[in-house]
């Protein structure tokens, strides 16, 4: 009798193990490749004309651990606005030609030509044109995380500063998070929520009007 019970139990365990293996094989077979998911992200953003989202930005490095929040607005061609809640009034604007960054209390706003921009927010610029992730990121790879996917690589032209860029995307190809690891070990993470696509935007959203007494000078955009 004991042997029959053992055989039945063993048979059930074997069936369970086979079912689990079949499930894992099915999930693996359905998982996209890095190339196919990159194309899905391309297709998702190439159809957009504008995007608005809430963001949380966390910087960890150089002895700092800083978290800031705000609203991001993107509009094609080549326009971007990061309006910070904390610190209130901080701005980073890309007007299609130049990037301007300003922190309240500063006597100057920094301006740098878009083509020379080396800012940690700049990897999102590929969403403002015709997206081809596979061409934007060297060493493109894919990992599965928490029901979503992460595409990783090194942004072209930023190899001296950025070690890796990781984009966490959902099944529809929408970017939910961006993690940037710099060559000095610093890590900046952006998490995006409350996203709205193809919404109306104003030209004025992408024009910086300096407060009284604040001058716009040419320079490098700060982190």
PDB file of C-alpha atoms in Angstrom:
ATOM      1  CA  UNK A   1       0.000   0.000   0.000  1.00  0.00           C
ATOM      2  CA  UNK A   2       2.796   2.406   0.950  1.00  0.00           C
ATOM      3  CA  UNK A   3       4.522   1.688  -2.367  1.00  0.00           C
ATOM      4  CA  UNK A   4       1.302   2.489  -4.292  1.00  0.00           C
ATOM      5  CA  UNK A   5       0.974   5.808  -2.426  1.00  0.00           C
ATOM      6  CA  UNK A   6       4.613   6.629  -3.220  1.00  0.00           C
ATOM      7  CA  UNK A   7       4.062   5.804  -6.910  1.00  0.00           C
ATOM      8  CA  UNK A   8       0.952   7.998  -7.059  1.00  0.00           C
ATOM      9  CA  UNK A   9       2.706  10.852  -5.288  1.00  0.00           C
ATOM     10  CA  UNK A  10       5.736  10.497  -7.501  1.00  0.00           C
ATOM     11  CA  UNK A  11       3.537  10.462 -10.577  1.00  0.00           C
ATOM     12  CA  UNK A  12       1.798  13.677  -9.531  1.00  0.00           C
ATOM     13  CA  UNK A  13       5.118  15.377  -8.866  1.00  0.00           C
ATOM     14  CA  UNK A  14       6.378  14.291 -12.275  1.00  0.00           C
ATOM     15  CA  UNK A  15       3.256  15.636 -13.985  1.00  0.00           C
ATOM     16  CA  UNK A  16       3.595  18.904 -12.072  1.00  0.00           C
ATOM     17  CA  UNK A  17       7.251  19.222 -13.051  1.00  0.00           C
ATOM     18  CA  UNK A  18       6.434  18.530 -16.702  1.00  0.00           C
ATOM     19  CA  UNK A  19       3.626  21.091 -16.635  1.00  0.00           C
ATOM     20  CA  UNK A  20       5.944  23.676 -15.082  1.00  0.00           C
ATOM     21  CA  UNK A  21       8.591  23.032 -17.712  1.00  0.00           C
ATOM     22  CA  UNK A  22       5.994  23.339 -20.458  1.00  0.00           C
ATOM     23  CA  UNK A  23       4.762  26.633 -18.988  1.00  0.00           C
ATOM     24  CA  UNK A  24       8.272  28.037 -18.785  1.00  0.00           C
ATOM     25  CA  UNK A  25       8.969  26.922 -22.338  1.00  0.00           C
ATOM     26  CA  UNK A  26       5.771  28.611 -23.485  1.00  0.00           C
ATOM     27  CA  UNK A  27       6.677  31.869 -21.711  1.00  0.00           C
ATOM     28  CA  UNK A  28      10.179  31.740 -23.163  1.00  0.00           C
ATOM     29  CA  UNK A  29       8.822  31.106 -26.641  1.00  0.00           C
ATOM     30  CA  UNK A  30       6.474  34.096 -26.343  1.00  0.00           C
ATOM     31  CA  UNK A  31       9.107  36.480 -24.932  1.00  0.00           C
ATOM     32  CA  UNK A  32      10.327  39.009 -27.499  1.00  0.00           C
ATOM     33  CA  UNK A  33      13.907  39.353 -28.602  1.00  0.00           C
ATOM     34  CA  UNK A  34      15.843  42.564 -28.004  1.00  0.00           C
ATOM     35  CA  UNK A  35      15.535  43.413 -31.689  1.00  0.00           C
ATOM     36  CA  UNK A  36      11.778  42.755 -31.900  1.00  0.00           C
ATOM     37  CA  UNK A  37      11.000  44.676 -28.713  1.00  0.00           C
ATOM     38  CA  UNK A  38      13.166  47.589 -29.865  1.00  0.00           C
ATOM     39  CA  UNK A  39      11.115  47.712 -33.070  1.00  0.00           C
ATOM     40  CA  UNK A  40       7.913  47.679 -30.987  1.00  0.00           C
ATOM     41  CA  UNK A  41       9.172  50.638 -28.951  1.00  0.00           C
ATOM     42  CA  UNK A  42      10.131  52.363 -32.211  1.00  0.00           C
ATOM     43  CA  UNK A  43       6.639  51.848 -33.615  1.00  0.00           C
ATOM     44  CA  UNK A  44       4.991  53.075 -30.410  1.00  0.00           C
ATOM     45  CA  UNK A  45       6.870  56.378 -30.304  1.00  0.00           C
ATOM     46  CA  UNK A  46       7.126  57.025 -34.021  1.00  0.00           C
ATOM     47  CA  UNK A  47       3.344  57.380 -34.153  1.00  0.00           C
ATOM     48  CA  UNK A  48       3.322  59.963 -31.354  1.00  0.00           C
ATOM     49  CA  UNK A  49       3.442  63.703 -31.840  1.00  0.00           C
ATOM     50  CA  UNK A  50       3.447  64.653 -28.159  1.00  0.00           C
ATOM     51  CA  UNK A  51       3.669  63.086 -24.719  1.00  0.00           C
ATOM     52  CA  UNK A  52       3.156  64.279 -21.158  1.00  0.00           C
ATOM     53  CA  UNK A  53       4.039  62.382 -17.978  1.00  0.00           C
ATOM     54  CA  UNK A  54       4.881  62.739 -14.317  1.00  0.00           C
ATOM     55  CA  UNK A  55       8.398  61.725 -13.360  1.00  0.00           C
ATOM     56  CA  UNK A  56      10.491  60.935 -10.320  1.00  0.00           C
ATOM     57  CA  UNK A  57      14.224  61.432 -10.784  1.00  0.00           C
ATOM     58  CA  UNK A  58      16.728  59.912  -8.332  1.00  0.00           C
ATOM     59  CA  UNK A  59      20.455  60.590  -8.471  1.00  0.00           C
ATOM     60  CA  UNK A  60      22.898  58.463  -6.469  1.00  0.00           C
ATOM     61  CA  UNK A  61      26.592  59.305  -6.707  1.00  0.00           C
ATOM     62  CA  UNK A  62      29.417  61.540  -5.502  1.00  0.00           C
ATOM     63  CA  UNK A  63      28.154  61.077  -1.955  1.00  0.00           C
ATOM     64  CA  UNK A  64      24.673  62.316  -2.875  1.00  0.00           C
ATOM     65  CA  UNK A  65      21.267  60.639  -2.846  1.00  0.00           C
ATOM     66  CA  UNK A  66      18.834  63.171  -4.312  1.00  0.00           C
ATOM     67  CA  UNK A  67      15.223  62.727  -5.439  1.00  0.00           C
ATOM     68  CA  UNK A  68      13.315  65.280  -7.523  1.00  0.00           C
ATOM     69  CA  UNK A  69       9.869  65.213  -9.130  1.00  0.00           C
ATOM     70  CA  UNK A  70       8.001  67.086 -11.836  1.00  0.00           C
ATOM     71  CA  UNK A  71       6.239  66.998 -15.203  1.00  0.00           C
ATOM     72  CA  UNK A  72       7.741  66.105 -18.584  1.00  0.00           C
ATOM     73  CA  UNK A  73       6.328  67.341 -21.886  1.00  0.00           C
ATOM     74  CA  UNK A  74       7.663  66.180 -25.270  1.00  0.00           C
ATOM     75  CA  UNK A  75       6.668  67.426 -28.704  1.00  0.00           C
ATOM     76  CA  UNK A  76       8.001  66.657 -32.123  1.00  0.00           C
ATOM     77  CA  UNK A  77      10.110  67.866 -33.696  1.00  0.00           C
ATOM     78  CA  UNK A  78      12.821  68.215 -31.067  1.00  0.00           C
ATOM     79  CA  UNK A  79      11.055  69.859 -28.127  1.00  0.00           C
ATOM     80  CA  UNK A  80      11.260  68.838 -24.489  1.00  0.00           C
ATOM     81  CA  UNK A  81      10.325  70.466 -21.154  1.00  0.00           C
ATOM     82  CA  UNK A  82      11.216  69.156 -17.684  1.00  0.00           C
ATOM     83  CA  UNK A  83       9.361  71.289 -15.112  1.00  0.00           C
ATOM     84  CA  UNK A  84      10.376  70.389 -11.556  1.00  0.00           C
ATOM     85  CA  UNK A  85       8.105  70.464  -8.515  1.00  0.00           C
ATOM     86  CA  UNK A  86      11.067  69.860  -6.229  1.00  0.00           C
ATOM     87  CA  UNK A  87      12.952  72.121  -6.369  1.00  0.00           C
ATOM     88  CA  UNK A  88      10.068  74.336  -7.477  1.00  0.00           C
ATOM     89  CA  UNK A  89      10.842  76.401 -10.550  1.00  0.00           C
ATOM     90  CA  UNK A  90      13.768  74.326 -11.809  1.00  0.00           C
ATOM     91  CA  UNK A  91      13.568  73.934 -15.589  1.00  0.00           C
ATOM     92  CA  UNK A  92      15.250  72.057 -18.393  1.00  0.00           C
ATOM     93  CA  UNK A  93      13.994  73.015 -21.851  1.00  0.00           C
ATOM     94  CA  UNK A  94      14.965  71.792 -25.310  1.00  0.00           C
ATOM     95  CA  UNK A  95      13.488  74.160 -27.892  1.00  0.00           C
ATOM     96  CA  UNK A  96      14.528  72.261 -31.004  1.00  0.00           C
ATOM     97  CA  UNK A  97      17.800  74.150 -31.302  1.00  0.00           C
ATOM     98  CA  UNK A  98      19.237  74.787 -27.844  1.00  0.00           C
ATOM     99  CA  UNK A  99      18.906  73.314 -24.373  1.00  0.00           C
ATOM    100  CA  UNK A 100      18.441  75.701 -21.467  1.00  0.00           C
ATOM    101  CA  UNK A 101      18.665  74.735 -17.795  1.00  0.00           C
ATOM    102  CA  UNK A 102      17.784  76.965 -14.869  1.00  0.00           C
ATOM    103  CA  UNK A 103      17.642  76.505 -11.115  1.00  0.00           C
ATOM    104  CA  UNK A 104      15.817  79.140  -8.995  1.00  0.00           C
ATOM    105  CA  UNK A 105      18.222  81.371  -7.128  1.00  0.00           C
ATOM    106  CA  UNK A 106      20.899  81.190  -9.814  1.00  0.00           C
ATOM    107  CA  UNK A 107      21.895  84.422 -11.503  1.00  0.00           C
ATOM    108  CA  UNK A 108      22.330  82.643 -14.825  1.00  0.00           C
ATOM    109  CA  UNK A 109      20.550  80.106 -17.007  1.00  0.00           C
ATOM    110  CA  UNK A 110      22.844  77.780 -18.956  1.00  0.00           C
ATOM    111  CA  UNK A 111      22.385  77.393 -22.710  1.00  0.00           C
ATOM    112  CA  UNK A 112      24.066  74.791 -24.903  1.00  0.00           C
ATOM    113  CA  UNK A 113      23.421  73.825 -28.540  1.00  0.00           C
ATOM    114  CA  UNK A 114      21.326  70.676 -28.852  1.00  0.00           C
ATOM    115  CA  UNK A 115      23.994  69.011 -31.004  1.00  0.00           C
ATOM    116  CA  UNK A 116      26.567  69.408 -28.209  1.00  0.00           C
ATOM    117  CA  UNK A 117      24.245  68.367 -25.405  1.00  0.00           C
ATOM    118  CA  UNK A 118      25.753  65.907 -22.926  1.00  0.00           C
ATOM    119  CA  UNK A 119      22.984  65.784 -20.340  1.00  0.00           C
ATOM    120  CA  UNK A 120      21.511  62.744 -18.615  1.00  0.00           C
ATOM    121  CA  UNK A 121      18.046  63.647 -19.885  1.00  0.00           C
ATOM    122  CA  UNK A 122      19.293  63.705 -23.466  1.00  0.00           C
ATOM    123  CA  UNK A 123      18.860  59.950 -24.154  1.00  0.00           C
ATOM    124  CA  UNK A 124      15.110  60.648 -24.372  1.00  0.00           C
ATOM    125  CA  UNK A 125      15.776  62.859 -27.391  1.00  0.00           C
ATOM    126  CA  UNK A 126      15.440  59.813 -29.638  1.00  0.00           C
ATOM    127  CA  UNK A 127      11.714  59.909 -28.863  1.00  0.00           C
ATOM    128  CA  UNK A 128      11.534  63.307 -30.522  1.00  0.00           C
ATOM    129  CA  UNK A 129      12.598  62.139 -33.964  1.00  0.00           C
ATOM    130  CA  UNK A 130      12.356  58.938 -35.941  1.00  0.00           C
ATOM    131  CA  UNK A 131      13.153  56.329 -33.314  1.00  0.00           C
ATOM    132  CA  UNK A 132      15.545  53.472 -34.129  1.00  0.00           C
ATOM    133  CA  UNK A 133      16.628  52.078 -30.788  1.00  0.00           C
ATOM    134  CA  UNK A 134      18.880  49.452 -32.290  1.00  0.00           C
ATOM    135  CA  UNK A 135      20.913  52.244 -33.881  1.00  0.00           C
ATOM    136  CA  UNK A 136      20.830  54.481 -30.797  1.00  0.00           C
ATOM    137  CA  UNK A 137      22.164  51.877 -28.344  1.00  0.00           C
ATOM    138  CA  UNK A 138      25.346  49.845 -28.755  1.00  0.00           C
ATOM    139  CA  UNK A 139      25.299  46.290 -27.366  1.00  0.00           C
ATOM    140  CA  UNK A 140      21.495  46.166 -27.173  1.00  0.00           C
ATOM    141  CA  UNK A 141      20.243  43.406 -24.831  1.00  0.00           C
ATOM    142  CA  UNK A 142      16.957  42.310 -23.237  1.00  0.00           C
ATOM    143  CA  UNK A 143      16.015  41.095 -19.753  1.00  0.00           C
ATOM    144  CA  UNK A 144      12.604  40.216 -18.300  1.00  0.00           C
ATOM    145  CA  UNK A 145      11.724  42.063 -15.054  1.00  0.00           C
ATOM    146  CA  UNK A 146       8.516  42.078 -12.990  1.00  0.00           C
ATOM    147  CA  UNK A 147       6.212  41.300 -15.887  1.00  0.00           C
ATOM    148  CA  UNK A 148       7.904  43.854 -18.134  1.00  0.00           C
ATOM    149  CA  UNK A 149      11.084  44.102 -20.138  1.00  0.00           C
ATOM    150  CA  UNK A 150      14.316  46.058 -19.936  1.00  0.00           C
ATOM    151  CA  UNK A 151      16.320  47.031 -23.000  1.00  0.00           C
ATOM    152  CA  UNK A 152      19.919  47.940 -22.209  1.00  0.00           C
ATOM    153  CA  UNK A 153      22.863  49.348 -24.110  1.00  0.00           C
ATOM    154  CA  UNK A 154      25.252  52.288 -24.348  1.00  0.00           C
ATOM    155  CA  UNK A 155      23.972  55.473 -26.039  1.00  0.00           C
ATOM    156  CA  UNK A 156      26.017  56.360 -29.087  1.00  0.00           C
ATOM    157  CA  UNK A 157      28.150  59.438 -28.595  1.00  0.00           C
ATOM    158  CA  UNK A 158      27.984  59.230 -24.778  1.00  0.00           C
ATOM    159  CA  UNK A 159      30.396  56.335 -24.202  1.00  0.00           C
ATOM    160  CA  UNK A 160      32.889  58.462 -22.280  1.00  0.00           C
ATOM    161  CA  UNK A 161      30.255  59.447 -19.720  1.00  0.00           C
ATOM    162  CA  UNK A 162      27.567  56.745 -19.761  1.00  0.00           C
ATOM    163  CA  UNK A 163      28.352  53.097 -19.075  1.00  0.00           C
ATOM    164  CA  UNK A 164      24.822  51.826 -19.720  1.00  0.00           C
ATOM    165  CA  UNK A 165      21.262  52.972 -20.355  1.00  0.00           C
ATOM    166  CA  UNK A 166      18.374  50.687 -19.383  1.00  0.00           C
ATOM    167  CA  UNK A 167      14.813  51.316 -20.587  1.00  0.00           C
ATOM    168  CA  UNK A 168      12.022  49.433 -18.822  1.00  0.00           C
ATOM    169  CA  UNK A 169       9.052  49.088 -21.158  1.00  0.00           C
ATOM    170  CA  UNK A 170       5.641  47.459 -20.956  1.00  0.00           C
ATOM    171  CA  UNK A 171       4.100  45.000 -23.405  1.00  0.00           C
ATOM    172  CA  UNK A 172       2.770  47.880 -25.518  1.00  0.00           C
ATOM    173  CA  UNK A 173       6.269  49.327 -25.950  1.00  0.00           C
ATOM    174  CA  UNK A 174       5.765  52.340 -23.660  1.00  0.00           C
ATOM    175  CA  UNK A 175       8.778  53.385 -21.577  1.00  0.00           C
ATOM    176  CA  UNK A 176       8.033  53.261 -17.848  1.00  0.00           C
ATOM    177  CA  UNK A 177      11.504  53.839 -16.430  1.00  0.00           C
ATOM    178  CA  UNK A 178      15.002  54.823 -17.492  1.00  0.00           C
ATOM    179  CA  UNK A 179      18.170  53.967 -15.567  1.00  0.00           C
ATOM    180  CA  UNK A 180      21.504  55.558 -16.457  1.00  0.00           C
ATOM    181  CA  UNK A 181      24.770  54.284 -15.000  1.00  0.00           C
ATOM    182  CA  UNK A 182      27.707  56.607 -15.547  1.00  0.00           C
ATOM    183  CA  UNK A 183      31.295  55.537 -15.983  1.00  0.00           C
ATOM    184  CA  UNK A 184      32.146  56.924 -12.513  1.00  0.00           C
ATOM    185  CA  UNK A 185      29.517  54.665 -10.896  1.00  0.00           C
ATOM    186  CA  UNK A 186      26.809  57.298 -10.383  1.00  0.00           C
ATOM    187  CA  UNK A 187      23.268  56.121 -11.144  1.00  0.00           C
ATOM    188  CA  UNK A 188      20.288  58.249 -12.210  1.00  0.00           C
ATOM    189  CA  UNK A 189      16.824  56.697 -12.405  1.00  0.00           C
ATOM    190  CA  UNK A 190      13.697  58.197 -13.965  1.00  0.00           C
ATOM    191  CA  UNK A 191      10.275  56.630 -13.298  1.00  0.00           C
ATOM    192  CA  UNK A 192       7.339  57.778 -15.439  1.00  0.00           C
ATOM    193  CA  UNK A 193       3.649  57.695 -14.453  1.00  0.00           C
ATOM    194  CA  UNK A 194       0.344  59.280 -15.514  1.00  0.00           C
ATOM    195  CA  UNK A 195       1.366  59.299 -19.178  1.00  0.00           C
ATOM    196  CA  UNK A 196      -0.806  61.024 -21.796  1.00  0.00           C
ATOM    197  CA  UNK A 197      -0.055  60.690 -25.498  1.00  0.00           C
ATOM    198  CA  UNK A 198      -0.794  63.034 -28.412  1.00  0.00           C
ATOM    199  CA  UNK A 199      -2.086  65.831 -26.194  1.00  0.00           C
ATOM    200  CA  UNK A 200      -2.264  69.504 -27.216  1.00  0.00           C
ATOM    201  CA  UNK A 201       0.820  71.543 -26.279  1.00  0.00           C
ATOM    202  CA  UNK A 202       1.651  75.243 -26.442  1.00  0.00           C
ATOM    203  CA  UNK A 203       4.639  76.797 -28.191  1.00  0.00           C
ATOM    204  CA  UNK A 204       5.266  78.730 -25.000  1.00  0.00           C
ATOM    205  CA  UNK A 205       5.911  75.505 -23.107  1.00  0.00           C
ATOM    206  CA  UNK A 206       9.242  75.220 -24.900  1.00  0.00           C
ATOM    207  CA  UNK A 207      10.370  78.851 -24.605  1.00  0.00           C
ATOM    208  CA  UNK A 208      12.412  79.980 -21.613  1.00  0.00           C
ATOM    209  CA  UNK A 209      11.635  83.452 -20.311  1.00  0.00           C
ATOM    210  CA  UNK A 210      14.292  84.371 -17.741  1.00  0.00           C
ATOM    211  CA  UNK A 211      13.168  85.923 -14.459  1.00  0.00           C
ATOM    212  CA  UNK A 212      14.200  89.549 -13.858  1.00  0.00           C
ATOM    213  CA  UNK A 213      17.942  89.814 -13.310  1.00  0.00           C
ATOM    214  CA  UNK A 214      18.712  86.351 -14.732  1.00  0.00           C
ATOM    215  CA  UNK A 215      21.022  86.210 -17.748  1.00  0.00           C
ATOM    216  CA  UNK A 216      21.230  83.393 -20.310  1.00  0.00           C
ATOM    217  CA  UNK A 217      24.849  82.357 -20.864  1.00  0.00           C
ATOM    218  CA  UNK A 218      26.499  79.708 -22.987  1.00  0.00           C
ATOM    219  CA  UNK A 219      27.761  76.752 -20.988  1.00  0.00           C
ATOM    220  CA  UNK A 220      27.274  73.109 -20.055  1.00  0.00           C
ATOM    221  CA  UNK A 221      23.976  71.912 -18.614  1.00  0.00           C
ATOM    222  CA  UNK A 222      24.316  70.656 -15.024  1.00  0.00           C
ATOM    223  CA  UNK A 223      23.028  67.283 -13.798  1.00  0.00           C
TER     224      UNK A 223
END
